[in-house]
PDB file of C-alpha atoms and ligand atoms in Angstrom:
ATOM      1  CA  MET L   6      10.660-147.129 -36.792  1.00  0.00           C
ATOM      2  CA  GLN L   7      13.749-149.281 -36.311  1.00  0.00           C
ATOM      3  CA  VAL L   8      16.429-146.673 -36.885  1.00  0.00           C
ATOM      4  CA  GLU L   9      19.571-148.825 -36.861  1.00  0.00           C
ATOM      5  CA  ALA L  10      18.019-151.238 -39.382  1.00  0.00           C
ATOM      6  CA  HIS L  11      16.870-148.266 -41.475  1.00  0.00           C
ATOM      7  CA  LEU L  12      20.399-146.805 -41.612  1.00  0.00           C
ATOM      8  CA  GLN L  13      21.781-150.237 -42.530  1.00  0.00           C
ATOM      9  CA  LYS L  14      19.383-150.375 -45.487  1.00  0.00           C
ATOM     10  CA  ILE L  15      20.553-146.948 -46.662  1.00  0.00           C
ATOM     11  CA  ILE L  16      24.170-148.128 -46.527  1.00  0.00           C
ATOM     12  CA  GLU L  17      23.264-151.195 -48.583  1.00  0.00           C
ATOM     13  CA  LYS L  18      21.449-149.025 -51.144  1.00  0.00           C
ATOM     14  CA  ASP L  19      23.534-145.820 -51.313  1.00  0.00           C
ATOM     15  CA  GLY L  20      26.888-146.905 -49.849  1.00  0.00           C
ATOM     16  CA  LYS L  21      27.004-144.037 -47.303  1.00  0.00           C
ATOM     17  CA  VAL L  22      24.832-142.102 -44.863  1.00  0.00           C
ATOM     18  CA  HIS L  23      24.666-138.354 -44.273  1.00  0.00           C
ATOM     19  CA  LEU L  24      23.621-137.098 -40.841  1.00  0.00           C
ATOM     20  CA  THR L  25      22.750-133.492 -40.001  1.00  0.00           C
ATOM     21  CA  LEU L  26      23.476-132.367 -36.441  1.00  0.00           C
ATOM     22  CA  ILE L  27      21.275-129.709 -34.884  1.00  0.00           C
ATOM     23  CA  ASP L  28      22.176-128.228 -31.504  1.00  0.00           C
ATOM     24  CA  PRO L  29      18.985-127.106 -29.727  1.00  0.00           C
ATOM     25  CA  ALA L  30      20.998-124.397 -27.954  1.00  0.00           C
ATOM     26  CA  SER L  31      21.912-122.684 -31.251  1.00  0.00           C
ATOM     27  CA  GLN L  32      18.462-121.520 -32.439  1.00  0.00           C
ATOM     28  CA  THR L  33      14.759-121.550 -31.657  1.00  0.00           C
ATOM     29  CA  PRO L  34      12.809-124.810 -32.084  1.00  0.00           C
ATOM     30  CA  ASP L  35      11.001-123.286 -35.088  1.00  0.00           C
ATOM     31  CA  ARG L  36      14.285-122.398 -36.782  1.00  0.00           C
ATOM     32  CA  ALA L  37      15.672-125.872 -35.961  1.00  0.00           C
ATOM     33  CA  ALA L  38      12.651-127.383 -37.721  1.00  0.00           C
ATOM     34  CA  GLU L  39      13.244-125.171 -40.783  1.00  0.00           C
ATOM     35  CA  ILE L  40      16.896-126.249 -40.935  1.00  0.00           C
ATOM     36  CA  ALA L  41      15.931-129.916 -40.563  1.00  0.00           C
ATOM     37  CA  LEU L  42      13.393-129.669 -43.395  1.00  0.00           C
ATOM     38  CA  ALA L  43      15.911-127.919 -45.647  1.00  0.00           C
ATOM     39  CA  ALA L  44      18.506-130.615 -44.873  1.00  0.00           C
ATOM     40  CA  VAL L  45      16.026-133.383 -45.684  1.00  0.00           C
ATOM     41  CA  GLU L  46      15.216-131.654 -48.967  1.00  0.00           C
ATOM     42  CA  GLY L  47      18.970-131.715 -49.651  1.00  0.00           C
ATOM     43  CA  GLY L  48      19.039-135.481 -49.079  1.00  0.00           C
ATOM     44  CA  THR L  49      20.175-135.943 -45.464  1.00  0.00           C
ATOM     45  CA  ASP L  50      19.242-139.346 -44.024  1.00  0.00           C
ATOM     46  CA  ALA L  51      18.596-138.507 -40.371  1.00  0.00           C
ATOM     47  CA  ILE L  52      18.687-135.598 -37.960  1.00  0.00           C
ATOM     48  CA  MET L  53      20.941-135.817 -34.917  1.00  0.00           C
ATOM     49  CA  ILE L  54      19.864-133.571 -32.044  1.00  0.00           C
ATOM     50  CA  GLY L  55      22.227-132.631 -29.241  1.00  0.00           C
ATOM     51  CA  GLY L  56      25.110-130.550 -27.977  1.00  0.00           C
ATOM     52  CA  SER L  57      27.648-130.200 -25.207  1.00  0.00           C
ATOM     53  CA  THR L  58      25.989-127.316 -23.368  1.00  0.00           C
ATOM     54  CA  GLY L  59      22.349-126.282 -22.980  1.00  0.00           C
ATOM     55  CA  ALA L  60      20.754-129.037 -25.085  1.00  0.00           C
ATOM     56  CA  SER L  61      18.315-130.287 -22.457  1.00  0.00           C
ATOM     57  CA  GLY L  62      14.946-129.859 -20.807  1.00  0.00           C
ATOM     58  CA  THR L  63      12.053-127.981 -22.409  1.00  0.00           C
ATOM     59  CA  LEU L  64      14.212-126.528 -25.182  1.00  0.00           C
ATOM     60  CA  LEU L  65      15.351-130.010 -26.199  1.00  0.00           C
ATOM     61  CA  ASP L  66      11.823-131.471 -26.067  1.00  0.00           C
ATOM     62  CA  GLU L  67      10.344-128.585 -28.066  1.00  0.00           C
ATOM     63  CA  THR L  68      13.130-128.802 -30.644  1.00  0.00           C
ATOM     64  CA  VAL L  69      12.569-132.540 -31.148  1.00  0.00           C
ATOM     65  CA  ILE L  70       8.788-132.089 -31.363  1.00  0.00           C
ATOM     66  CA  LYS L  71       9.035-129.251 -33.925  1.00  0.00           C
ATOM     67  CA  ILE L  72      11.571-131.128 -36.048  1.00  0.00           C
ATOM     68  CA  LYS L  73       9.409-134.263 -36.058  1.00  0.00           C
ATOM     69  CA  GLU L  74       6.370-132.250 -37.192  1.00  0.00           C
ATOM     70  CA  ASN L  75       8.332-131.183 -40.276  1.00  0.00           C
ATOM     71  CA  ILE L  76      10.113-134.317 -41.487  1.00  0.00           C
ATOM     72  CA  HIS L  77       9.803-138.051 -41.993  1.00  0.00           C
ATOM     73  CA  VAL L  78      13.471-139.118 -41.537  1.00  0.00           C
ATOM     74  CA  PRO L  79      14.606-140.454 -38.120  1.00  0.00           C
ATOM     75  CA  THR L  80      15.556-138.171 -35.236  1.00  0.00           C
ATOM     76  CA  ILE L  81      18.521-139.453 -33.223  1.00  0.00           C
ATOM     77  CA  LEU L  82      19.581-137.928 -29.922  1.00  0.00           C
ATOM     78  CA  PHE L  83      23.271-137.119 -29.548  1.00  0.00           C
ATOM     79  CA  PRO L  84      23.350-136.444 -25.808  1.00  0.00           C
ATOM     80  CA  GLY L  85      26.095-134.598 -23.955  1.00  0.00           C
ATOM     81  CA  SER L  86      24.885-136.203 -20.714  1.00  0.00           C
ATOM     82  CA  SER L  87      21.813-137.991 -19.325  1.00  0.00           C
ATOM     83  CA  ALA L  88      20.084-134.584 -19.535  1.00  0.00           C
ATOM     84  CA  GLY L  89      20.272-134.826 -23.326  1.00  0.00           C
ATOM     85  CA  LEU L  90      17.477-137.418 -23.485  1.00  0.00           C
ATOM     86  CA  SER L  91      14.004-136.676 -24.815  1.00  0.00           C
ATOM     87  CA  LYS L  92      11.193-139.207 -25.057  1.00  0.00           C
ATOM     88  CA  TYR L  93      10.019-137.581 -28.291  1.00  0.00           C
ATOM     89  CA  ALA L  94      13.000-138.729 -30.394  1.00  0.00           C
ATOM     90  CA  ASP L  95      13.116-141.958 -32.401  1.00  0.00           C
ATOM     91  CA  ALA L  96      16.548-143.148 -31.243  1.00  0.00           C
ATOM     92  CA  VAL L  97      19.554-142.231 -29.149  1.00  0.00           C
ATOM     93  CA  PHE L  98      23.223-142.777 -29.769  1.00  0.00           C
ATOM     94  CA  PHE L  99      23.788-144.595 -26.482  1.00  0.00           C
ATOM     95  CA  MET L 100      27.421-143.667 -26.319  1.00  0.00           C
ATOM     96  CA  SER L 101      30.396-143.912 -24.017  1.00  0.00           C
ATOM     97  CA  LEU L 102      33.236-141.413 -24.343  1.00  0.00           C
ATOM     98  CA  LEU L 103      35.872-144.110 -24.109  1.00  0.00           C
ATOM     99  CA  ASN L 104      38.835-141.717 -23.965  1.00  0.00           C
ATOM    100  CA  SER L 105      37.447-139.515 -21.194  1.00  0.00           C
ATOM    101  CA  ARG L 106      39.302-139.229 -17.895  1.00  0.00           C
ATOM    102  CA  ASP L 107      35.961-138.599 -16.215  1.00  0.00           C
ATOM    103  CA  LEU L 108      33.968-141.729 -15.336  1.00  0.00           C
ATOM    104  CA  GLY L 109      30.833-139.631 -15.637  1.00  0.00           C
ATOM    105  CA  TYR L 110      31.200-139.587 -19.427  1.00  0.00           C
ATOM    106  CA  VAL L 111      32.314-143.213 -19.628  1.00  0.00           C
ATOM    107  CA  ILE L 112      29.511-144.837 -17.612  1.00  0.00           C
ATOM    108  CA  THR L 113      27.741-142.738 -14.926  1.00  0.00           C
ATOM    109  CA  ASN L 114      25.581-140.658 -17.297  1.00  0.00           C
ATOM    110  CA  GLN L 115      24.703-143.870 -19.125  1.00  0.00           C
ATOM    111  CA  VAL L 116      23.544-145.460 -15.852  1.00  0.00           C
ATOM    112  CA  LEU L 117      21.435-142.382 -15.053  1.00  0.00           C
ATOM    113  CA  GLY L 118      19.981-142.289 -18.564  1.00  0.00           C
ATOM    114  CA  ALA L 119      19.335-146.019 -19.039  1.00  0.00           C
ATOM    115  CA  PRO L 120      16.024-146.126 -17.096  1.00  0.00           C
ATOM    116  CA  LEU L 121      14.699-143.185 -19.133  1.00  0.00           C
ATOM    117  CA  VAL L 122      15.497-145.014 -22.356  1.00  0.00           C
ATOM    118  CA  TYR L 123      13.940-148.202 -20.930  1.00  0.00           C
ATOM    119  CA  ARG L 124      10.660-146.440 -20.052  1.00  0.00           C
ATOM    120  CA  SER L 125      10.425-144.615 -23.378  1.00  0.00           C
ATOM    121  CA  GLN L 126      10.154-145.907 -26.896  1.00  0.00           C
ATOM    122  CA  ILE L 127      13.559-144.465 -27.866  1.00  0.00           C
ATOM    123  CA  GLU L 128      15.773-147.001 -29.636  1.00  0.00           C
ATOM    124  CA  PRO L 129      19.300-147.171 -28.180  1.00  0.00           C
ATOM    125  CA  ILE L 130      22.102-147.509 -30.730  1.00  0.00           C
ATOM    126  CA  SER L 131      25.304-148.477 -28.915  1.00  0.00           C
ATOM    127  CA  MET L 132      28.302-146.362 -29.815  1.00  0.00           C
ATOM    128  CA  ALA L 133      31.945-145.875 -28.870  1.00  0.00           C
ATOM    129  CA  TYR L 134      32.651-142.136 -28.931  1.00  0.00           C
ATOM    130  CA  LEU L 135      36.291-141.129 -29.457  1.00  0.00           C
ATOM    131  CA  ILE L 136      37.541-137.561 -29.425  1.00  0.00           C
ATOM    132  CA  VAL L 137      40.568-136.700 -31.518  1.00  0.00           C
ATOM    133  CA  GLU L 138      42.651-133.480 -31.481  1.00  0.00           C
ATOM    134  CA  PRO L 139      41.719-130.628 -31.448  1.00  0.00           C
ATOM    135  CA  GLY L 140      38.511-131.851 -29.756  1.00  0.00           C
ATOM    136  CA  GLY L 141      36.808-128.458 -29.379  1.00  0.00           C
ATOM    137  CA  THR L 142      34.177-127.810 -26.748  1.00  0.00           C
ATOM    138  CA  VAL L 143      33.179-131.441 -26.395  1.00  0.00           C
ATOM    139  CA  GLY L 144      36.804-132.409 -25.747  1.00  0.00           C
ATOM    140  CA  TRP L 145      36.982-129.897 -22.906  1.00  0.00           C
ATOM    141  CA  VAL L 146      33.551-130.652 -21.451  1.00  0.00           C
ATOM    142  CA  GLY L 147      34.121-134.403 -21.727  1.00  0.00           C
ATOM    143  CA  ASP L 148      37.624-134.189 -20.180  1.00  0.00           C
ATOM    144  CA  ALA L 149      38.958-136.260 -23.070  1.00  0.00           C
ATOM    145  CA  LYS L 150      42.509-137.510 -23.238  1.00  0.00           C
ATOM    146  CA  LEU L 151      42.576-136.364 -26.856  1.00  0.00           C
ATOM    147  CA  ILE L 152      43.851-138.882 -29.395  1.00  0.00           C
ATOM    148  CA  PRO L 153      46.772-137.253 -31.267  1.00  0.00           C
ATOM    149  CA  ARG L 154      45.927-136.585 -34.931  1.00  0.00           C
ATOM    150  CA  LYS L 155      49.060-138.383 -36.069  1.00  0.00           C
ATOM    151  CA  LYS L 156      48.467-141.543 -34.024  1.00  0.00           C
ATOM    152  CA  PRO L 157      45.923-143.597 -35.999  1.00  0.00           C
ATOM    153  CA  GLU L 158      46.978-146.736 -34.131  1.00  0.00           C
ATOM    154  CA  ILE L 159      45.686-145.303 -30.843  1.00  0.00           C
ATOM    155  CA  ALA L 160      42.273-144.591 -32.380  1.00  0.00           C
ATOM    156  CA  ALA L 161      42.242-148.108 -33.849  1.00  0.00           C
ATOM    157  CA  VAL L 162      42.840-149.856 -30.537  1.00  0.00           C
ATOM    158  CA  TYR L 163      40.149-147.781 -28.817  1.00  0.00           C
ATOM    159  CA  ALA L 164      37.743-148.688 -31.636  1.00  0.00           C
ATOM    160  CA  LEU L 165      38.661-152.341 -31.360  1.00  0.00           C
ATOM    161  CA  ALA L 166      38.028-152.293 -27.608  1.00  0.00           C
ATOM    162  CA  GLY L 167      34.644-150.669 -28.247  1.00  0.00           C
ATOM    163  CA  LYS L 168      33.781-153.333 -30.798  1.00  0.00           C
ATOM    164  CA  TYR L 169      34.778-156.130 -28.402  1.00  0.00           C
ATOM    165  CA  LEU L 170      32.607-154.477 -25.731  1.00  0.00           C
ATOM    166  CA  GLY L 171      29.677-154.905 -28.096  1.00  0.00           C
ATOM    167  CA  MET L 172      29.291-151.371 -29.451  1.00  0.00           C
ATOM    168  CA  HIS L 173      27.838-151.386 -32.966  1.00  0.00           C
ATOM    169  CA  TYR L 174      28.974-147.902 -33.963  1.00  0.00           C
ATOM    170  CA  THR L 175      32.194-145.941 -33.511  1.00  0.00           C
ATOM    171  CA  TYR L 176      32.252-142.142 -33.803  1.00  0.00           C
ATOM    172  CA  LEU L 177      35.524-140.360 -34.574  1.00  0.00           C
ATOM    173  CA  GLU L 178      35.044-136.763 -33.422  1.00  0.00           C
ATOM    174  CA  ALA L 179      37.429-133.876 -34.146  1.00  0.00           C
ATOM    175  CA  GLY L 180      35.136-131.437 -32.313  1.00  0.00           C
ATOM    176  CA  SER L 181      32.409-129.232 -33.712  1.00  0.00           C
ATOM    177  CA  GLY L 182      33.864-126.454 -35.849  1.00  0.00           C
ATOM    178  CA  ALA L 183      37.336-128.050 -36.090  1.00  0.00           C
ATOM    179  CA  ASP L 184      39.564-126.552 -38.796  1.00  0.00           C
ATOM    180  CA  SER L 185      39.772-129.941 -40.491  1.00  0.00           C
ATOM    181  CA  PRO L 186      38.255-133.376 -39.896  1.00  0.00           C
ATOM    182  CA  VAL L 187      40.037-136.475 -38.618  1.00  0.00           C
ATOM    183  CA  ASN L 188      42.630-137.423 -41.238  1.00  0.00           C
ATOM    184  CA  PRO L 189      42.138-140.266 -43.749  1.00  0.00           C
ATOM    185  CA  GLU L 190      44.937-142.399 -42.258  1.00  0.00           C
ATOM    186  CA  MET L 191      43.131-142.547 -38.928  1.00  0.00           C
ATOM    187  CA  ILE L 192      39.737-143.189 -40.554  1.00  0.00           C
ATOM    188  CA  GLY L 193      41.246-146.042 -42.590  1.00  0.00           C
ATOM    189  CA  ALA L 194      42.997-147.613 -39.597  1.00  0.00           C
ATOM    190  CA  VAL L 195      39.804-147.551 -37.544  1.00  0.00           C
ATOM    191  CA  LYS L 196      37.584-148.918 -40.322  1.00  0.00           C
ATOM    192  CA  GLN L 197      40.029-151.746 -40.911  1.00  0.00           C
ATOM    193  CA  VAL L 198      39.600-153.082 -37.373  1.00  0.00           C
ATOM    194  CA  LEU L 199      35.857-152.399 -37.306  1.00  0.00           C
ATOM    195  CA  GLY L 200      35.033-154.507 -40.355  1.00  0.00           C
ATOM    196  CA  GLU L 201      31.246-154.473 -40.784  1.00  0.00           C
ATOM    197  CA  ASN L 202      30.712-152.306 -37.686  1.00  0.00           C
ATOM    198  CA  LYS L 203      29.746-148.768 -38.572  1.00  0.00           C
ATOM    199  CA  LEU L 204      32.086-145.783 -38.493  1.00  0.00           C
ATOM    200  CA  ILE L 205      30.794-142.220 -38.141  1.00  0.00           C
ATOM    201  CA  VAL L 206      33.138-139.273 -38.733  1.00  0.00           C
ATOM    202  CA  GLY L 207      32.291-135.725 -37.681  1.00  0.00           C
ATOM    203  CA  GLY L 208      33.791-132.372 -36.799  1.00  0.00           C
ATOM    204  CA  GLY L 209      35.134-129.932 -39.379  1.00  0.00           C
ATOM    205  CA  ILE L 210      33.384-131.299 -42.491  1.00  0.00           C
ATOM    206  CA  ARG L 211      32.114-128.300 -44.453  1.00  0.00           C
ATOM    207  CA  ASN L 212      32.155-129.246 -48.136  1.00  0.00           C
ATOM    208  CA  ALA L 213      31.843-132.064 -50.642  1.00  0.00           C
ATOM    209  CA  GLU L 214      35.592-132.512 -51.002  1.00  0.00           C
ATOM    210  CA  THR L 215      36.357-133.159 -47.316  1.00  0.00           C
ATOM    211  CA  ALA L 216      33.233-135.313 -46.956  1.00  0.00           C
ATOM    212  CA  LYS L 217      34.361-137.450 -49.884  1.00  0.00           C
ATOM    213  CA  ILE L 218      37.872-137.811 -48.424  1.00  0.00           C
ATOM    214  CA  CYS L 219      36.334-139.136 -45.192  1.00  0.00           C
ATOM    215  CA  THR L 220      34.031-141.648 -46.895  1.00  0.00           C
ATOM    216  CA  SER L 221      36.714-142.792 -49.343  1.00  0.00           C
ATOM    217  CA  ALA L 222      38.989-143.466 -46.362  1.00  0.00           C
ATOM    218  CA  GLY L 223      36.348-145.706 -44.759  1.00  0.00           C
ATOM    219  CA  ALA L 224      33.693-143.614 -42.989  1.00  0.00           C
ATOM    220  CA  ASP L 225      30.225-145.164 -43.374  1.00  0.00           C
ATOM    221  CA  MET L 226      28.484-142.012 -42.187  1.00  0.00           C
ATOM    222  CA  ILE L 227      29.473-138.391 -41.976  1.00  0.00           C
ATOM    223  CA  VAL L 228      28.028-135.676 -39.780  1.00  0.00           C
ATOM    224  CA  THR L 229      27.738-131.996 -40.604  1.00  0.00           C
ATOM    225  CA  GLY L 230      26.614-129.517 -37.974  1.00  0.00           C
ATOM    226  CA  THR L 231      28.285-126.113 -38.040  1.00  0.00           C
ATOM    227  CA  VAL L 232      28.018-125.643 -41.802  1.00  0.00           C
ATOM    228  CA  VAL L 233      24.236-126.103 -41.833  1.00  0.00           C
ATOM    229  CA  GLU L 234      23.925-123.473 -39.108  1.00  0.00           C
ATOM    230  CA  GLU L 235      26.072-121.029 -41.089  1.00  0.00           C
ATOM    231  CA  VAL L 236      25.015-121.242 -44.740  1.00  0.00           C
ATOM    232  CA  LYS L 237      22.024-119.412 -46.216  1.00  0.00           C
ATOM    233  CA  ASP L 238      20.994-122.261 -48.523  1.00  0.00           C
ATOM    234  CA  VAL L 239      20.993-125.368 -46.334  1.00  0.00           C
ATOM    235  CA  THR L 240      19.363-127.532 -48.999  1.00  0.00           C
ATOM    236  CA  ALA L 241      22.042-126.716 -51.596  1.00  0.00           C
ATOM    237  CA  LYS L 242      24.916-127.277 -49.134  1.00  0.00           C
ATOM    238  CA  VAL L 243      23.563-130.629 -47.957  1.00  0.00           C
ATOM    239  CA  ALA L 244      22.818-131.684 -51.547  1.00  0.00           C
ATOM    240  CA  GLU L 245      26.420-130.851 -52.524  1.00  0.00           C
ATOM    241  CA  ILE L 246      27.794-133.072 -49.740  1.00  0.00           C
ATOM    242  CA  VAL L 247      25.247-135.876 -50.190  1.00  0.00           C
ATOM    243  CA  SER L 248      25.865-136.161 -53.925  1.00  0.00           C
ATOM    244  CA  ALA L 249      29.621-136.414 -53.279  1.00  0.00           C
ATOM    245  CA  ILE L 250      29.390-139.325 -50.823  1.00  0.00           C
ATOM    246  CA  LYS L 251      26.554-141.472 -52.191  1.00  0.00           C
ATOM    247  CA  ARG L 252      26.858-143.785 -55.142  1.00  0.00           C
TER     248      ARG L 252
HETATM  249  C1  1GP V 308      30.080-132.302 -33.716  1.00  0.00           C
HETATM  250  O1  1GP V 308      30.922-133.889 -35.233  1.00  0.00           O
HETATM  251  C2  1GP V 308      29.897-132.983 -35.025  1.00  0.00           C
HETATM  252  O2  1GP V 308      29.849-133.179 -32.676  1.00  0.00           O
HETATM  253  C3  1GP V 308      29.723-132.008 -36.153  1.00  0.00           C
HETATM  254  O3  1GP V 308      30.824-131.144 -36.292  1.00  0.00           O
HETATM  255  O4  1GP V 308      29.839-128.866 -36.313  1.00  0.00           O
HETATM  256  O5  1GP V 308      32.090-129.263 -37.291  1.00  0.00           O
HETATM  257  O6  1GP V 308      30.048-130.111 -38.437  1.00  0.00           O
HETATM  258  P1  1GP V 308      30.686-129.772 -37.128  1.00  0.00           P
END
């Protein structure tokens, strides 16, 4: 499966993509597989698997394997470090945290992880990862120089640099569980410089209304993580968000 090409086709058909994020550290592999199936039944396009802490090793492998047994949509790793790789996934967001002060998150983990990706069949999808205030756990772990919420121009120049470095995707991250997502002014400013390059927005999206605000502002893809871990009816919640963003 060519995952990047597959997501491009969905954008051409539906306008937008919905991604569900599952953190292997938050539940058992069996429960992760149930959540993934429910999200697919609600219309999610792919399952992202990863987290800032504890999403590695046997737990990660077993989570990916169980999820893949249950669903047909792509599984994409969202690694917090080189330890977040699993040969069982379809693809990996091969990302650099461009606004980290720690070189480890900018390039060293990528160097350590590159040979694993090379030896496996995982498809790398290059991505500039930018963390915006408040940033949450990933902002702290990644030692990010957080982009101020009210400074869209700073996010735009980071995104432009990422694009010129050859990254196909840009991810604007407010941090998992943020009170609100990145604001529409910043999303619009970033999408304007990206042009056809893809923009993912995540962190703090919990309902159809906020998801729609993000896509209307220019996000090509939105990510929901926390809300699918919290609600009883995952299928209904995902369906609510998916129907709001797709044409
Ligand atoms: C976190 O952007 C993702 O990396 C998802 O955030 O958990 O707030 O949906 P939420």
